[in-house]
XYZ file of C-alpha atoms in Angstrom:
182
model
C 47.802 -52.144 182.260
C 47.886 -55.698 183.532
C 48.366 -58.884 181.558
C 47.506 -62.111 183.314
C 47.671 -65.754 182.299
C 46.527 -68.870 184.085
C 48.241 -71.913 182.624
C 47.467 -75.437 183.710
C 50.286 -77.979 183.979
C 52.857 -75.862 182.127
C 56.384 -74.966 183.284
C 55.395 -71.450 184.292
C 52.718 -68.814 184.535
C 53.348 -65.083 184.654
C 51.715 -61.704 184.985
C 52.958 -58.148 184.673
C 51.854 -54.630 185.468
C 53.395 -51.517 183.973
C 53.459 -47.806 184.758
C 55.284 -44.923 183.112
C 58.222 -45.465 185.524
C 58.512 -49.225 185.951
C 57.437 -52.701 184.896
C 56.847 -55.488 187.421
C 56.609 -59.135 186.321
C 55.712 -62.076 188.571
C 56.294 -65.730 187.751
C 55.227 -69.085 189.176
C 57.856 -71.572 187.989
C 58.274 -75.295 188.504
C 61.449 -76.338 190.317
C 61.588 -80.119 190.619
C 58.844 -81.193 193.001
C 58.518 -77.632 194.329
C 57.519 -74.269 192.903
C 59.499 -71.068 192.636
C 57.917 -67.634 192.978
C 59.839 -64.857 191.266
C 59.312 -61.129 190.753
C 61.381 -58.780 188.595
C 61.153 -54.968 188.631
C 62.612 -53.080 185.668
C 62.878 -49.306 185.893
C 62.039 -47.312 182.756
C 62.550 -43.888 184.368
C 65.009 -43.751 187.242
C 63.737 -42.480 190.603
C 64.913 -39.148 191.975
C 64.700 -40.318 195.592
C 66.921 -43.315 196.270
C 66.563 -44.681 199.742
C 65.328 -48.080 200.997
C 62.827 -49.796 198.696
C 61.126 -53.185 199.054
C 60.241 -55.945 196.600
C 58.016 -58.757 197.830
C 55.859 -61.711 196.831
C 52.672 -62.596 198.686
C 51.111 -66.063 198.521
C 48.422 -68.273 199.990
C 48.993 -69.748 203.471
C 48.748 -73.247 201.917
C 52.416 -72.904 200.908
C 55.502 -71.814 202.833
C 58.953 -70.613 201.899
C 61.510 -73.384 201.472
C 65.108 -72.282 201.994
C 66.314 -68.716 201.653
C 65.035 -65.659 199.850
C 67.237 -64.745 196.887
C 67.600 -61.069 196.009
C 69.773 -59.140 193.606
C 69.747 -55.765 191.921
C 71.666 -55.030 188.753
C 72.459 -51.577 187.471
C 74.586 -50.003 184.767
C 76.038 -46.491 184.666
C 76.231 -44.270 181.600
C 79.567 -45.873 180.619
C 77.836 -49.282 180.591
C 79.782 -50.374 183.670
C 77.347 -52.849 185.249
C 77.229 -54.188 188.785
C 75.114 -56.611 190.764
C 74.423 -56.073 194.473
C 72.971 -58.805 196.675
C 72.789 -56.922 199.995
C 69.292 -56.828 201.478
C 67.191 -57.167 204.625
C 64.911 -60.239 204.399
C 61.518 -60.607 206.023
C 59.232 -63.627 205.892
C 55.576 -63.864 206.896
C 53.079 -66.738 206.771
C 51.725 -65.252 203.532
C 54.821 -63.890 201.813
C 58.468 -62.837 201.833
C 60.247 -59.575 201.061
C 63.631 -57.986 200.477
C 64.357 -54.405 201.571
C 67.428 -52.792 200.025
C 69.255 -49.543 199.272
C 68.666 -48.184 195.775
C 71.993 -47.280 194.098
C 72.809 -43.621 193.467
C 74.399 -41.922 190.466
C 73.469 -41.570 186.798
C 72.229 -44.911 185.513
C 71.376 -46.423 182.136
C 69.547 -49.444 183.595
C 68.257 -50.629 186.961
C 66.406 -53.804 187.945
C 65.631 -55.793 191.077
C 64.835 -59.510 191.383
C 63.461 -61.597 194.242
C 62.681 -65.285 194.256
C 62.186 -68.178 196.641
C 60.984 -71.764 196.478
C 57.808 -72.893 198.204
C 56.588 -76.185 199.598
C 53.144 -77.186 200.755
C 52.285 -76.216 204.327
C 49.131 -78.382 204.347
C 48.502 -82.128 203.949
C 45.740 -81.549 201.411
C 46.177 -81.339 197.640
C 46.877 -77.797 196.492
C 44.700 -76.960 193.465
C 45.492 -73.252 193.115
C 48.430 -70.945 193.750
C 48.726 -67.180 193.737
C 51.987 -65.215 193.682
C 51.445 -61.472 194.115
C 54.621 -59.586 193.278
C 54.730 -56.042 194.640
C 57.187 -53.154 194.856
C 57.274 -50.182 197.223
C 59.405 -47.154 196.358
C 60.388 -44.636 199.051
C 59.328 -41.129 198.005
C 61.512 -39.569 200.697
C 64.608 -40.641 202.630
C 63.714 -43.338 205.163
C 65.524 -45.394 207.789
C 65.830 -49.169 207.586
C 63.406 -49.449 210.518
C 60.800 -47.370 208.672
C 61.374 -49.359 205.497
C 60.767 -52.690 207.255
C 57.472 -51.556 208.806
C 55.130 -53.709 206.689
C 53.572 -57.129 206.133
C 53.099 -59.127 202.931
C 50.043 -61.017 201.677
C 48.291 -61.824 198.395
C 47.248 -58.146 198.394
C 50.928 -57.185 198.207
C 52.950 -55.018 200.584
C 50.926 -53.467 203.400
C 52.746 -50.713 205.318
C 51.878 -49.824 208.891
C 50.324 -46.404 209.433
C 53.633 -44.810 210.453
C 55.276 -45.648 207.097
C 52.436 -45.803 204.579
C 52.837 -42.175 203.437
C 56.577 -42.634 202.827
C 56.036 -45.038 199.922
C 54.663 -45.043 196.410
C 53.311 -48.497 195.639
C 52.681 -50.112 192.273
C 49.668 -52.437 192.068
C 50.639 -56.090 192.553
C 51.346 -58.233 189.485
C 49.525 -61.442 190.360
C 50.399 -64.775 188.746
C 47.836 -67.556 189.093
C 48.237 -71.324 188.821
C 45.702 -74.130 188.884
C 46.335 -77.846 188.870
C 46.949 -80.632 191.363
C 49.945 -80.610 193.700
């Protein structure tokens, strides 16, 4: 199921996609004179395999990342002892950015991952549309960091190279759309 909104000249637009295991929500937010792309993955059923996963946001080439990629994952154990981890491997492409990270082990009561970054225009022309395609790739077997980072990011989401594509279970991208004048 996918819910999608296109809002003109509002503070944000969002879209989500949901499976039996997880829910992925993507946002396009205003941040001063720039925009912020954000994706949040909430697990409903915790994965058996916990290796290196990736969360990413693809976008048009008319914008580019401004500053750093922010990533965090928050999890709680069965005693409601909650922790936030910010360790990750960043990757940036002309059409998106990603964070690859180790999924925490143990018995959990909640688990979520968040990525966001600000964007600025990479063209002199007026931008009249934006697309932020949030995507998540879950490793279905134990992988190395090198295998986990073997991908690119675009508005179609995470695209693994042939050597790693069978190691991951991908959710369809949650694509937020914006139209206006920037």
